[in-house]
Structure formats: C-alpha cells, structure tokens
Amino acid sequence: MMSTQSVSSPVIGGLAEGKKLGLASHLILIGALAAVYYATARAGLLFAIPPGNATAVWPPSGIALGGLLLGGLSITPGIWIGSFLVNTGTGVSPVTAGIIATGNTAAALVAFALCRRFLSLDAPFRRAACGFRLFAIAAVACLLAATLGSGSLAINGYISEGQFGSNWSTWWLGDLAGVMLLSPLFMLFGARHQSQVPSHALFGALVSLVVLGVISLAIFGSWLPEEFSEGLLYLPLIALFWLLLRFPPIVVFGGNLLIAVIAVHYTSRGSGPFATEVVANSLFELQFFMTVYALTTLALIGVLSSQREAENRESQLAAKVKADEAMRKKESELAHVARLATMGELVAGIAHEVNQPLYAIANYAAASESMLASCDVRQNDRLCDLNRQISDQAVRAGEIIRRMRGFVKKSGDQRTVFSISDAVDEACSLLDAEARLQTIAVNAHPESTVPVCVCADRIQIEQVFINLIRNAIDAMGESDGDKRVVTVRTVVVENEVQVSVIDRGIGITQSSLTDVFAPFFTTKQNGMGMGLAISRTIVEAHGGRIWASPGTDDGAVFTVALPIDKSGADGR
Ligand code: ADP
C-alpha cells in the first residue's frame, strides 16, 4: 500500500502543487472532480447508443486522467462517484452502475500509472513520439472501461449478444477520443512552460482562436455548400499549424478542443461533413477524425518542441563559445598585466644587473683609451683582451634587456616545442638579481642532461615559474641564513615532466593547499592574489596540473606537471 504522502501528491504542477492539502480541501477536490465528471458525462450521454451508457462522445475519460495528474491519486473517489451517479441515471441497476464506475476508475488509474511511466510530465509533449505514447496509453487503458462496462451491460441483460460488439467499440473509441482531446490540456496546464501565454501574445492568441472558431463554424455549421465544407475539412489543420508556430502548445490544444466542441455540436444536429441519418454513427466517425487531429497536433507539438530545444541548445552553445573566447582574451590580458606588475617589481634588481656590465664597459673603454694614448705597441695583446671584454659585457647587457623585453611581450597562445630546463633557467636568471639582493640562492636541478621538451607557450610557462619562484623568495623573508635557498627540481614521471619549486619559508597550512589557487587569495600586505590563479589557468590550458604540498621539513613545494613532447625542441 502506498504512503499517504505519495497518494496525495499531484504528479504535475497543478491544483495541489507545493501544498499539503487538508481533509476538507481533499473532499472539495473529490467533489469537484465528481461534479465535472457528472456534468460532462451527462452531456456525452445525450449522444449515447441504446441502452444509453455507451457514447461516441465521452469527455470524462480525459477529465478523469487529467484530474488525477493535477490533483493526485487521493482524489480518485471523485471519478467513481461521478461515474456511478451518471450511470444510475441511465436506468441500470446500482450493481451494474457500480461495475461501470469501477471500470471507468480503473481505466483512469491505469492511464495515470502508464503516463507516469512513459511520459515525462514536466514537459509532456517535447518529442513527436510523446503524442503516440499517449495514444497507446489511452488505447490500452480504455480497453478496461469498455470491456467492464459493455460486459456488465451484456451480463445483466441490458444489451443483447449481438449489440455487444458495437457497444464495446463505441465505448472504447469514445473514451479514447475523450482522453486524446482533453487530457493533453491538463498536462500542458501542469507543465508551466508549455502553458504560459506571454501577455503580449494574448490578444493575438485570442484573435487566432476566434478565426479558427469561425472556420470550424463555416465547415461544420454548413454555412457553405456541402461540396465545399467537405473539401475544407482540413483547413482547421492549417490554422492549427499557424497557432503552433506562434503560440505555446496549450493554445494549440485549446484550438483543437474548440474545433471538437463545434464539430460535435453541429454533427449531432445533422449538419456538416460527418452528418448521417444516425447521429451516433456520425459522431463515431467524427470522433475518429478528431482523435487523428489530436494525435497529429500532439506529434507536431513534439516535433516543434524538439526543434526549439535544439535551437536553444545551439544558441546556448554559441553563447558559451563566445563567453569562453572572451574569458580567454581577458585571461590573456590579465596575465599580461600580471607580467607587467612582476616586471615593475623586478626593475630594481634588473637595473642593478644592467649597471654592472655598463660599469665594466666604461672601465674597459677607459683603460683601452689610456693604453692607446701611450701608444705602447707591446700592449697590443692587452688591448685586444680589453676590447673582447667590452664586447662581452655589451652582449651581456643586451641579453638582459632582451630577456626583459621577451618576458613583457604581449603574447597570444604561441606554442612551440622547447626544453623545460631552458625555461626554468630563464626564469631563474630573471629572478637572480632580486634573489641575490635578498641573499637568497635559486638553484635549478634538472634530473638529466638530456633535454626534456614540452609543447607550450614558452613565455606563459616561464611566467608560471617566475610566479612560483617569487612566491618562494617572498615566503623566505624571515628564514635563517642556511635555509635561504630555493630549489627548482625537474623530474620525469611517466609521460609528464614535473617541475617543483621548493622553499624553506613560512610554509602553507593543509587547509590552504587548494585555496591559494583561488583568484584574489592573498596573505601578503601588497599581494594581488592572482599569481597562482593565473598560473593554474595557464598550466591547465596546456593540459597540465599544478598543486601545492607542504615541504619535507618546513616550507612549501609547488609542482607543475606538463605533458612531455616527444618530437624534440625547435628552440625559441
Ligand atoms: P600573491 O603573491 O599576490 O599573494 P599568489 O596567487 O601568487 O598571490 O599567492 C597567493 C597566496 O598563496 C600568497 O598570498 C601566500 O599566502 C600563498 N603562497 C604562495 N606561495 C607560497 C609559498 N611558497 N609559501 C607559502 N605560502 C605561499
């Protein structure tokens, strides 16, 4: 037995949505369902075939299923009560009316269970197949009502054996048409996004429905000569297509129902393309026609929904690609700004570094000049030596400037294959002056002398190493003399090369090991907190990983792992 909770909850957003209904509210809902069932059944029975229980027009089957979907299983008694009352009114015994009511209730419950199993009720008609599924569900479930109903009439002698076949098929098709025409309205009403008509479209929807109504009146009300009205039988379908393209599915299905009401009304009065001598036969044919109409509409709603879904997905994808591109551009700009900021901090050290060769140049030049002035030819060798020194120092100064320019250069993602040790050396030498100013040694330890190559944007990878080494230098501000060493160790692990920057500084707490990579995380007074975040973005964009771990005794270790490129270095 199911719990009260699951029994009472509605399946799709509806009357009892989000609310726990009390007993009184449940009774009211049961009463309302019974009343609507009764009223629509009475209307349907106006077109019943003898003895008055089977009819080609049976809206209550759709109302019963829709009621359960919106109001929950706990309002099931409403179906039984409505059905029992209406059938006792046809002159059958209470037992027969009870069996018929049980068949109708069972059909609604089976349809309900199958809908839950085979239709996703939050968006019931988003695929073309959903309409066919509802048709199959209705066809199966309505067998119960028709068989129990006609069977009990036959067993209790209300119909002869010969009448059983036509009674059964009228009953079954009437129920089936009722489900196909009415339950989608409840389902669409429950699925909010398929039922909400934007206020700006309300007027248009109303006008379109009026036009559809007029077309249907013209066809079924015999406003036109008979040969015309038969030819125009499919005109409402075109109007439905129009509604389908312009408005939410509920408007389309409202249109469908409007056609059905008009068609049944006029056909039962003997006019329109379906009118024949026997009203029940006309309605039988009409209901078949309307079921096909409903099925086509549902299938089209499904086709359109999946097309719109695909379009939405496509535009979301395009937006995401655009956003990713913008993000990459921003990141590249940010990385450039970070490099400029780093450069600003490096300038003091670099100025000191460049000054040295420039002083040396000046001194060697002065010595050469004084030797030339004395014109002592015996000093030729010495002069040549001085000139070599001058040129060496000039080249060294030029090299320092080249590195500076290379590092600050704004780069897109320019990947080349290069030796990781060369990049480590370059980063170390850019920071050498700053480290020496702080009496810190930066030592690079490659695992082997054979170059290990990666395919990457060299400037960006060097930027990562510079960030890590600078952080290591910062972390060792307070460390004792013998600990003031930054070690950059390069090892090969399977298909990747791992570069670890090891310091013996203040260290890093276990809980901060991942936080430090978050943008704007900083514990420094003038820190930006972007160095590690940018480093991670760069490394991951190259298919690598970066992580922090505590040092063996003290300090911290930051490791960058990059995939090895086996093709060999092609230089800078
Ligand atoms: P910033 O250096 O501007 O603070 P980072 O993103 O480079 O930004 O570093 C973020 C934080 O990570 C630092 O403020 C520091 O708290 C911590 N951190 C980074 N490297 C180390 C290290 N080697 N030792 C200890 N803490 C570190």
Coordinates of C-alpha atoms and ligand atoms in Angstrom, one line a residue:
M1 CA 0.0 0.0 0.0
M2 CA 1.3 3.5 -0.9
S3 CA 2.0 6.1 1.8
T4 CA -0.4 8.9 2.2
Q5 CA 2.2 11.3 1.1
S6 CA 2.7 9.8 -2.3
V7 CA -1.0 9.1 -2.7
S8 CA -2.0 12.7 -2.2
S9 CA 0.7 14.5 -4.1
P10 CA -0.1 15.7 -7.7
V11 CA 2.2 14.4 -10.4
I12 CA 2.4 17.6 -12.4
G13 CA 2.3 21.2 -11.2
G14 CA -1.3 21.8 -10.5
L15 CA -4.1 22.4 -8.0
A16 CA -2.3 20.9 -5.1
E17 CA 1.2 21.8 -6.2
G18 CA 3.6 22.5 -3.3
K19 CA 0.8 22.4 -0.8
K20 CA -0.2 19.8 1.8
L21 CA -3.9 19.7 1.5
G22 CA -6.1 19.1 4.5
L23 CA -9.0 16.7 4.6
A24 CA -11.6 19.4 3.8
S25 CA -9.6 20.5 0.7
H26 CA -9.3 16.9 -0.5
L27 CA -13.1 16.4 -0.1
I28 CA -13.7 19.6 -2.0
L29 CA -11.4 18.4 -4.8
I30 CA -13.1 15.0 -4.9
G31 CA -16.5 16.6 -5.0
A32 CA -15.4 19.0 -7.8
L33 CA -14.0 16.1 -9.8
A34 CA -17.2 14.1 -9.3
A35 CA -19.3 17.1 -10.3
V36 CA -17.3 17.9 -13.5
Y37 CA -17.3 14.2 -14.4
Y38 CA -21.0 14.0 -13.9
A39 CA -21.8 17.2 -15.9
T40 CA -19.6 16.3 -18.9
A41 CA -20.8 12.7 -18.8
R42 CA -24.4 13.9 -18.9
A43 CA -23.6 16.0 -21.9
G44 CA -21.8 13.0 -23.6
L45 CA -24.8 10.6 -22.8
L46 CA -27.0 12.9 -24.9
F47 CA -25.4 11.1 -27.9
A48 CA -25.4 7.6 -26.4
I49 CA -26.4 4.5 -28.3
P50 CA -29.0 2.2 -26.6
P51 CA -29.4 1.4 -23.8
G52 CA -27.8 4.8 -23.1
N53 CA -24.4 4.0 -21.5
A54 CA -22.0 3.9 -24.4
T55 CA -21.4 7.1 -26.3
A56 CA -19.1 8.3 -29.0
V57 CA -18.6 11.5 -27.0
W58 CA -17.1 10.8 -23.6
P59 CA -15.1 13.8 -22.3
P60 CA -15.0 12.4 -18.7
S61 CA -12.3 9.9 -19.6
G62 CA -9.9 12.8 -20.4
I63 CA -11.1 14.7 -17.3
A64 CA -10.6 11.7 -15.0
L65 CA -7.0 11.2 -16.2
G66 CA -6.2 15.0 -16.2
G67 CA -7.8 15.3 -12.7
L68 CA -5.5 12.6 -11.3
L69 CA -2.5 14.1 -12.9
L70 CA -3.2 17.6 -11.5
G71 CA -4.8 16.7 -8.2
G72 CA -3.1 13.5 -7.2
L73 CA -4.3 9.9 -6.6
S74 CA -6.2 10.8 -3.5
I75 CA -9.0 12.4 -5.5
T76 CA -9.7 9.1 -7.3
P77 CA -13.0 8.5 -5.5
G78 CA -14.3 11.6 -7.4
I79 CA -14.2 9.5 -10.6
W80 CA -16.0 6.6 -9.2
I81 CA -18.7 8.8 -7.6
G82 CA -19.3 10.9 -10.8
S83 CA -19.4 7.7 -12.9
F84 CA -21.7 5.8 -10.6
L85 CA -24.2 8.7 -10.3
V86 CA -24.3 9.3 -14.0
N87 CA -24.8 5.6 -14.8
T88 CA -27.5 5.0 -12.2
G89 CA -29.3 7.9 -14.0
T90 CA -29.4 5.8 -17.2
G91 CA -31.7 3.3 -15.6
V92 CA -29.3 0.4 -14.9
S93 CA -29.2 -1.3 -11.5
P94 CA -26.8 0.1 -8.8
V95 CA -24.7 -3.0 -9.2
T96 CA -24.2 -2.5 -12.9
A97 CA -23.6 1.2 -12.4
G98 CA -21.0 0.2 -9.7
I99 CA -19.2 -2.1 -12.1
I100 CA -19.2 0.5 -14.9
A101 CA -17.9 3.1 -12.4
T102 CA -15.2 0.7 -11.3
G103 CA -14.2 0.1 -15.0
N104 CA -14.0 3.8 -15.6
T105 CA -12.0 4.4 -12.5
A106 CA -9.6 1.5 -13.2
A107 CA -9.1 2.9 -16.7
A108 CA -8.1 6.3 -15.4
L109 CA -5.8 4.7 -12.8
V110 CA -4.0 2.5 -15.4
A111 CA -3.7 5.5 -17.8
F112 CA -2.3 7.5 -14.9
A113 CA 0.3 4.9 -14.0
L114 CA 1.3 4.5 -17.7
C115 CA 1.6 8.2 -18.1
R116 CA 3.9 8.4 -15.1
R117 CA 6.0 5.6 -16.5
F118 CA 6.2 6.6 -20.2
L119 CA 5.7 10.4 -20.4
S120 CA 7.9 12.9 -18.7
L121 CA 5.2 15.0 -17.2
D122 CA 7.2 18.2 -16.6
A123 CA 7.4 18.6 -20.4
P124 CA 4.9 16.0 -21.7
F125 CA 5.0 16.6 -25.4
R126 CA 8.5 17.6 -26.1
R127 CA 9.1 14.7 -28.6
A128 CA 6.9 13.7 -31.6
A129 CA 6.8 10.2 -30.0
C130 CA 5.0 11.5 -26.9
G131 CA 1.7 12.0 -28.7
F132 CA 1.8 8.4 -30.0
R133 CA 2.7 7.2 -26.5
L134 CA -0.4 9.0 -25.1
F135 CA -2.5 7.4 -27.8
A136 CA -1.1 3.9 -27.0
I137 CA -1.7 4.5 -23.2
A138 CA -5.3 5.7 -23.8
A139 CA -5.9 2.8 -26.2
V140 CA -4.8 0.2 -23.6
A141 CA -6.4 1.8 -20.6
C142 CA -9.7 2.4 -22.3
L143 CA -10.0 -1.3 -23.0
L144 CA -10.7 -1.8 -19.3
A145 CA -13.6 0.7 -19.2
A146 CA -15.2 -0.6 -22.4
T147 CA -14.8 -4.2 -21.5
L148 CA -16.1 -3.9 -17.9
G149 CA -18.9 -1.5 -19.0
S150 CA -20.2 -3.3 -22.1
G151 CA -19.6 -6.7 -20.4
S152 CA -21.7 -5.8 -17.3
L153 CA -24.4 -4.5 -19.6
A154 CA -24.4 -7.7 -21.6
I155 CA -24.3 -10.0 -18.5
N156 CA -27.1 -8.1 -16.8
G157 CA -29.2 -8.3 -19.9
Y158 CA -29.2 -4.6 -20.8
I159 CA -27.8 -5.4 -24.3
S160 CA -28.1 -8.5 -26.5
E161 CA -25.0 -10.5 -27.5
G162 CA -25.4 -9.0 -31.0
Q163 CA -25.2 -5.5 -29.7
F164 CA -22.1 -6.2 -27.6
G165 CA -19.6 -5.5 -30.5
S166 CA -20.9 -2.1 -31.5
N167 CA -21.5 -1.1 -27.8
W168 CA -17.9 -2.1 -26.9
S169 CA -16.3 -0.3 -29.9
T170 CA -18.3 2.9 -29.4
W171 CA -17.5 2.9 -25.7
W172 CA -13.8 2.3 -26.4
L173 CA -13.4 4.9 -29.1
G174 CA -15.5 7.4 -27.2
D175 CA -13.2 7.0 -24.1
L176 CA -10.1 7.1 -26.3
A177 CA -11.2 10.3 -28.0
G178 CA -12.0 11.8 -24.6
V179 CA -8.5 11.1 -23.3
M180 CA -6.8 12.3 -26.5
L181 CA -8.8 15.6 -26.7
L182 CA -8.9 16.6 -23.0
S183 CA -6.0 15.1 -21.0
P184 CA -3.3 16.9 -23.0
L185 CA -4.9 20.2 -21.9
F186 CA -4.4 19.2 -18.2
M187 CA -0.9 18.0 -18.9
L188 CA 0.0 21.2 -20.7
F189 CA -1.6 23.3 -18.0
G190 CA 0.5 21.4 -15.4
A191 CA 3.7 21.9 -17.4
R192 CA 4.0 25.7 -16.8
H193 CA 6.5 26.5 -19.6
Q194 CA 4.2 24.9 -22.2
S195 CA 1.1 26.7 -20.9
Q196 CA 2.1 30.2 -20.2
V197 CA 1.0 32.6 -22.9
P198 CA 3.1 35.8 -22.7
S199 CA 0.8 38.8 -22.1
H200 CA 1.9 40.5 -25.4
A201 CA 0.7 37.4 -27.3
L202 CA -2.7 37.1 -25.5
F203 CA -4.6 39.3 -28.0
G204 CA -3.1 37.5 -31.0
A205 CA -3.9 34.1 -29.5
L206 CA -7.5 35.2 -28.9
V207 CA -7.9 36.6 -32.4
S208 CA -6.4 33.4 -33.9
L209 CA -8.8 31.2 -31.8
V210 CA -11.8 33.3 -33.0
V211 CA -10.7 32.9 -36.6
L212 CA -10.3 29.1 -36.0
G213 CA -13.8 29.1 -34.5
V214 CA -15.2 30.9 -37.5
I215 CA -13.6 28.4 -39.9
S216 CA -14.9 25.5 -37.9
L217 CA -18.4 27.0 -37.8
A218 CA -18.3 27.5 -41.5
I219 CA -17.3 23.9 -42.1
F220 CA -19.4 22.1 -39.5
G221 CA -22.3 24.5 -39.3
S222 CA -22.9 24.1 -43.1
W223 CA -22.5 27.8 -43.8
L224 CA -21.0 26.7 -47.1
P225 CA -22.4 24.4 -49.7
E226 CA -21.8 20.7 -48.8
E227 CA -19.2 20.0 -51.5
F228 CA -17.1 23.0 -50.2
S229 CA -17.4 22.1 -46.5
E230 CA -16.0 18.5 -47.2
G231 CA -13.1 20.0 -49.2
L232 CA -12.4 22.4 -46.4
L233 CA -12.3 19.8 -43.7
Y234 CA -8.5 20.1 -43.4
L235 CA -8.5 23.9 -43.3
P236 CA -8.6 24.0 -39.5
L237 CA -5.4 21.9 -39.5
I238 CA -3.6 24.8 -41.3
A239 CA -5.0 27.2 -38.7
L240 CA -3.6 24.9 -36.0
F241 CA -0.2 24.9 -37.7
W242 CA -0.3 28.7 -37.6
L243 CA -1.1 28.6 -33.8
L244 CA 1.6 26.0 -33.3
L245 CA 4.2 28.3 -34.8
R246 CA 3.1 31.4 -32.9
F247 CA 1.9 30.3 -29.5
P248 CA 2.5 27.9 -26.7
P249 CA 1.2 24.4 -27.1
I250 CA -1.8 25.0 -24.7
V251 CA -3.3 27.5 -27.2
V252 CA -3.0 25.0 -30.0
F253 CA -4.7 22.3 -27.9
G254 CA -7.3 24.8 -26.9
G255 CA -7.9 25.3 -30.6
N256 CA -8.2 21.6 -31.1
L257 CA -10.8 21.4 -28.4
L258 CA -12.7 24.3 -29.8
I259 CA -12.9 22.5 -33.2
A260 CA -14.1 19.4 -31.4
V261 CA -16.9 21.2 -29.5
I262 CA -18.2 22.9 -32.6
A263 CA -17.9 19.7 -34.7
V264 CA -19.8 17.6 -32.1
H265 CA -22.5 20.2 -31.6
Y266 CA -23.3 20.6 -35.3
T267 CA -22.7 17.0 -36.3
S268 CA -25.2 15.9 -33.6
R269 CA -27.7 18.3 -35.2
G270 CA -27.3 16.7 -38.5
S271 CA -25.1 19.2 -40.3
G272 CA -21.5 19.3 -41.5
P273 CA -19.4 16.8 -43.5
F274 CA -19.9 14.0 -41.0
A275 CA -23.7 14.2 -40.7
T276 CA -25.5 10.9 -41.5
E277 CA -29.0 9.7 -40.7
V278 CA -27.9 8.0 -37.5
V279 CA -26.4 10.6 -35.1
A280 CA -24.4 8.0 -33.1
N281 CA -22.7 6.8 -36.4
S282 CA -21.9 10.4 -37.4
L283 CA -20.3 11.1 -34.0
F284 CA -18.4 7.8 -34.2
E285 CA -16.8 8.9 -37.4
L286 CA -16.3 12.4 -36.2
Q287 CA -14.6 11.2 -33.0
F288 CA -12.2 9.1 -35.1
F289 CA -11.4 12.1 -37.2
M290 CA -10.9 14.3 -34.1
T291 CA -8.6 11.7 -32.5
V292 CA -6.4 11.7 -35.6
Y293 CA -6.4 15.5 -35.5
A294 CA -5.4 15.5 -31.8
L295 CA -2.6 12.9 -32.5
T296 CA -1.3 14.9 -35.4
T297 CA -1.3 18.1 -33.3
L298 CA 0.5 16.4 -30.4
A299 CA 3.1 14.9 -32.8
L300 CA 3.7 18.4 -34.3
I301 CA 3.9 20.0 -30.9
G302 CA 6.6 17.4 -30.1
V303 CA 8.5 18.0 -33.4
L304 CA 8.4 21.7 -32.9
S305 CA 9.4 21.4 -29.2
S306 CA 12.5 19.3 -30.0
Q307 CA 13.4 21.7 -32.8
R308 CA 13.2 24.6 -30.4
E309 CA 15.1 22.7 -27.8
A310 CA 17.9 22.0 -30.4
E311 CA 17.9 25.7 -31.4
N312 CA 18.1 26.7 -27.8
R313 CA 20.9 24.3 -27.2
E314 CA 22.7 25.6 -30.3
S315 CA 22.3 29.3 -29.2
Q316 CA 23.4 28.4 -25.7
L317 CA 26.4 26.7 -27.1
A318 CA 27.2 29.6 -29.3
A319 CA 26.9 32.0 -26.3
K320 CA 29.2 29.7 -24.3
V321 CA 31.8 29.6 -27.0
K322 CA 31.6 33.4 -27.2
A323 CA 31.9 33.7 -23.4
D324 CA 34.8 31.3 -23.3
E325 CA 36.6 33.2 -26.0
A326 CA 36.0 36.5 -24.2
M327 CA 37.2 34.8 -21.0
R328 CA 40.4 33.6 -22.7
K329 CA 41.0 37.0 -24.0
K330 CA 40.5 38.6 -20.6
E331 CA 42.8 35.9 -19.0
S332 CA 45.5 36.6 -21.6
E333 CA 45.2 40.4 -20.9
L334 CA 45.2 39.7 -17.1
A335 CA 48.3 37.5 -17.5
H336 CA 50.0 40.3 -19.4
V337 CA 49.1 42.9 -16.7
A338 CA 50.4 40.5 -14.1
R339 CA 53.6 40.1 -16.1
L340 CA 53.9 43.9 -16.2
A341 CA 53.3 44.1 -12.5
T342 CA 56.0 41.5 -11.9
M343 CA 58.3 43.3 -14.2
G344 CA 57.8 46.6 -12.2
E345 CA 59.0 44.7 -9.1
L346 CA 61.9 43.2 -11.0
V347 CA 63.1 46.5 -12.3
A348 CA 65.2 47.4 -9.2
G349 CA 67.1 44.1 -9.5
I350 CA 67.5 44.4 -13.2
A351 CA 68.7 48.0 -13.0
H352 CA 71.4 46.8 -10.7
E353 CA 72.2 43.8 -13.0
V354 CA 72.4 46.0 -16.1
N355 CA 74.6 48.6 -14.3
Q356 CA 77.3 46.0 -13.7
P357 CA 78.2 45.3 -17.3
L358 CA 77.7 49.0 -18.2
Y359 CA 80.3 50.0 -15.5
A360 CA 82.6 47.3 -16.7
I361 CA 82.2 48.6 -20.3
A362 CA 83.1 52.1 -19.2
N363 CA 86.1 50.9 -17.2
Y364 CA 87.5 48.7 -20.0
A365 CA 86.9 51.5 -22.5
A366 CA 88.8 54.0 -20.3
A367 CA 91.7 51.5 -19.9
S368 CA 91.8 51.0 -23.7
E369 CA 91.8 54.7 -24.3
S370 CA 94.7 55.4 -21.9
M371 CA 96.7 52.5 -23.5
L372 CA 96.1 53.9 -26.9
A373 CA 97.2 57.3 -25.7
S374 CA 100.5 55.9 -24.6
C375 CA 100.7 54.0 -28.0
D376 CA 102.7 51.2 -26.5
V377 CA 102.6 48.5 -29.2
R378 CA 103.8 45.9 -26.7
Q379 CA 100.4 46.3 -25.1
N380 CA 98.5 45.1 -28.2
D381 CA 97.5 41.8 -26.7
R382 CA 96.2 43.5 -23.6
L383 CA 94.2 45.9 -25.8
C384 CA 92.7 43.1 -27.8
D385 CA 91.7 41.5 -24.5
L386 CA 90.1 44.7 -23.2
N387 CA 88.1 45.0 -26.5
R388 CA 86.9 41.5 -26.1
Q389 CA 85.8 42.2 -22.5
I390 CA 84.0 45.4 -23.7
S391 CA 82.1 43.5 -26.3
D392 CA 81.3 40.6 -23.9
Q393 CA 79.9 43.0 -21.4
A394 CA 77.9 44.8 -24.1
V395 CA 76.4 41.5 -25.2
R396 CA 75.6 40.6 -21.6
A397 CA 73.8 43.9 -21.1
G398 CA 71.9 43.4 -24.4
E399 CA 71.0 39.8 -23.3
I400 CA 69.5 41.2 -20.0
I401 CA 67.4 43.7 -21.9
R402 CA 66.3 41.0 -24.4
R403 CA 65.1 38.8 -21.6
M404 CA 63.2 41.7 -20.1
R405 CA 61.5 42.5 -23.4
G406 CA 60.7 38.9 -24.1
F407 CA 59.1 38.5 -20.8
V408 CA 56.9 41.6 -21.0
K409 CA 55.9 40.9 -24.6
K410 CA 52.2 40.6 -25.1
S411 CA 51.7 37.1 -26.5
G412 CA 48.7 35.2 -27.7
D413 CA 48.9 31.4 -27.3
Q414 CA 52.1 30.8 -29.3
R415 CA 53.0 27.2 -28.8
T416 CA 56.5 25.9 -29.6
V417 CA 58.5 22.9 -28.5
F418 CA 61.2 23.8 -26.1
S419 CA 63.4 22.3 -23.4
I420 CA 61.8 22.7 -20.0
S421 CA 65.2 23.2 -18.4
D422 CA 65.9 26.2 -20.6
A423 CA 62.6 27.8 -19.5
V424 CA 63.5 27.1 -15.8
D425 CA 67.0 28.6 -16.3
E426 CA 65.5 31.7 -18.0
A427 CA 63.1 32.2 -15.1
C428 CA 65.8 31.7 -12.5
S429 CA 68.1 34.1 -14.2
L430 CA 65.4 36.8 -14.5
L431 CA 64.9 36.5 -10.7
D432 CA 68.6 36.0 -9.9
A433 CA 69.3 39.7 -9.2
E434 CA 66.2 40.1 -6.9
A435 CA 67.1 36.9 -5.1
R436 CA 70.7 37.9 -4.6
L437 CA 69.6 41.3 -3.2
Q438 CA 67.7 39.3 -0.5
T439 CA 70.7 37.0 -0.1
I440 CA 68.7 34.0 -1.4
A441 CA 70.1 31.4 -3.7
V442 CA 68.0 30.0 -6.5
N443 CA 69.3 26.6 -7.7
A444 CA 68.0 24.7 -10.6
H445 CA 68.4 20.9 -10.6
P446 CA 67.4 19.1 -13.8
E447 CA 67.1 15.4 -13.5
S448 CA 69.1 14.6 -16.5
T449 CA 71.2 16.4 -19.1
V450 CA 69.1 15.2 -21.9
P451 CA 66.6 18.0 -22.7
V452 CA 63.0 17.2 -21.8
C453 CA 60.7 19.1 -24.1
V454 CA 57.2 20.4 -23.8
C455 CA 54.9 22.0 -26.5
A456 CA 53.7 25.2 -24.9
D457 CA 53.7 28.9 -24.9
R458 CA 57.2 29.5 -23.5
I459 CA 56.6 33.0 -22.2
Q460 CA 53.5 31.8 -20.3
I461 CA 55.3 28.8 -18.8
E462 CA 58.2 31.0 -17.8
Q463 CA 55.7 33.3 -16.2
V464 CA 54.4 30.4 -14.1
F465 CA 57.9 29.5 -12.9
I466 CA 58.6 33.2 -12.1
N467 CA 55.4 33.4 -10.1
L468 CA 56.3 30.3 -8.1
I469 CA 59.9 31.3 -7.5
R470 CA 58.9 34.8 -6.5
N471 CA 56.4 33.4 -4.0
A472 CA 59.2 31.1 -2.7
I473 CA 61.5 34.1 -2.3
D474 CA 58.7 36.1 -0.5
A475 CA 58.0 33.1 1.8
M476 CA 61.6 33.0 2.9
G477 CA 61.9 36.7 4.0
E478 CA 62.3 35.6 7.7
S479 CA 64.2 32.4 7.1
D480 CA 67.7 31.8 8.6
G481 CA 70.8 32.1 6.5
D482 CA 71.4 28.4 5.7
K483 CA 67.7 27.9 4.8
R484 CA 67.7 30.8 2.2
V485 CA 67.7 28.5 -0.8
V486 CA 65.0 28.0 -3.5
T487 CA 65.4 24.7 -5.3
V488 CA 63.8 24.1 -8.6
R489 CA 63.8 20.4 -9.3
T490 CA 62.8 18.8 -12.6
V491 CA 61.9 15.2 -12.8
V492 CA 60.2 13.0 -15.4
V493 CA 57.3 10.9 -14.2
E494 CA 55.9 8.6 -17.0
N495 CA 54.6 10.9 -19.7
E496 CA 55.0 14.2 -17.9
V497 CA 57.7 16.4 -16.6
Q498 CA 57.3 17.7 -13.1
V499 CA 59.0 21.0 -12.0
S500 CA 58.9 21.5 -8.3
V501 CA 59.8 24.8 -6.7
I502 CA 60.9 24.0 -3.1
D503 CA 61.4 26.6 -0.4
R504 CA 62.1 26.6 3.3
G505 CA 59.9 29.5 4.1
I506 CA 56.8 30.1 6.3
G507 CA 55.1 27.0 4.8
I508 CA 51.5 26.5 4.0
T509 CA 48.7 25.1 6.1
Q510 CA 47.0 21.9 5.0
S511 CA 43.6 23.7 4.7
S512 CA 45.1 26.4 2.4
L513 CA 46.7 24.0 -0.1
T514 CA 43.9 24.4 -2.6
D515 CA 42.6 27.9 -1.5
V516 CA 45.9 29.5 -2.6
F517 CA 44.9 28.9 -6.2
A518 CA 41.6 30.8 -5.9
P519 CA 41.6 34.3 -7.5
F520 CA 42.4 37.1 -5.0
F521 CA 43.5 34.8 -2.3
T522 CA 46.5 36.5 -0.7
T523 CA 48.1 36.8 2.8
K524 CA 50.5 39.5 1.7
Q525 CA 50.0 43.1 2.5
N526 CA 50.5 44.2 -1.1
G527 CA 49.6 41.0 -2.7
M528 CA 47.1 40.7 -5.6
G529 CA 46.3 37.1 -5.1
M530 CA 46.3 36.5 -8.9
G531 CA 49.7 34.9 -9.4
L532 CA 48.7 31.3 -8.6
A533 CA 45.3 31.7 -10.1
I534 CA 46.8 32.8 -13.4
S535 CA 49.5 30.0 -13.1
R536 CA 46.8 27.4 -12.7
T537 CA 44.8 28.7 -15.8
I538 CA 48.0 28.7 -17.9
V539 CA 49.1 25.2 -16.8
E540 CA 45.6 23.7 -17.2
A541 CA 45.2 25.3 -20.7
H542 CA 48.4 23.3 -21.6
G543 CA 46.9 20.1 -20.4
G544 CA 48.9 20.1 -17.2
R545 CA 48.4 20.2 -13.5
I546 CA 49.6 22.4 -10.6
W547 CA 49.4 21.7 -6.9
A548 CA 50.9 22.7 -3.6
S549 CA 52.2 20.5 -0.8
P550 CA 54.0 21.0 2.5
G551 CA 57.8 20.8 2.4
T552 CA 59.6 17.8 3.9
D553 CA 60.8 19.6 7.0
D554 CA 59.5 23.1 6.5
G555 CA 58.4 25.5 3.8
A556 CA 56.3 24.6 0.8
V557 CA 56.5 22.8 -2.5
F558 CA 54.7 23.9 -5.7
T559 CA 54.7 21.5 -8.5
V560 CA 53.8 22.0 -12.2
A561 CA 53.3 18.9 -14.3
L562 CA 53.2 19.2 -18.1
P563 CA 52.8 16.6 -20.8
I564 CA 56.2 15.8 -22.4
D565 CA 56.5 16.4 -26.2
K566 CA 58.5 13.6 -27.8
S567 CA 59.1 15.4 -31.1
G568 CA 62.2 17.3 -29.7
A569 CA 62.9 21.0 -29.2
D570 CA 62.7 23.5 -32.0
G571 CA 64.1 26.4 -30.0
R572 CA 62.6 29.7 -29.0
Ligands
ADP1 P1 50.2 37.0 -4.1 O1 51.6 36.5 -4.2 O2 49.9 38.3 -4.8 O3 49.6 36.9 -2.7 P2 49.6 34.4 -5.3 O4 48.4 33.9 -6.0 O5 50.9 34.3 -6.0 O6 49.3 35.9 -5.0 O7 49.7 33.7 -3.9 C1 48.6 33.6 -3.1 C2 48.9 33.2 -1.7 O8 49.4 31.9 -1.6 C3 50.0 34.0 -1.1 O9 49.5 35.3 -0.6 C4 50.5 33.1 0.0 O10 49.7 33.2 1.2 C5 50.3 31.8 -0.6 N1 51.6 31.2 -1.1 C6 52.0 31.2 -2.4 N2 53.2 30.7 -2.5 C7 53.6 30.3 -1.2 C8 54.8 29.7 -0.7 N3 55.8 29.3 -1.4 N4 54.8 29.5 0.7 C9 53.8 29.9 1.5 N5 52.7 30.5 1.0 C10 52.6 30.7 -0.3

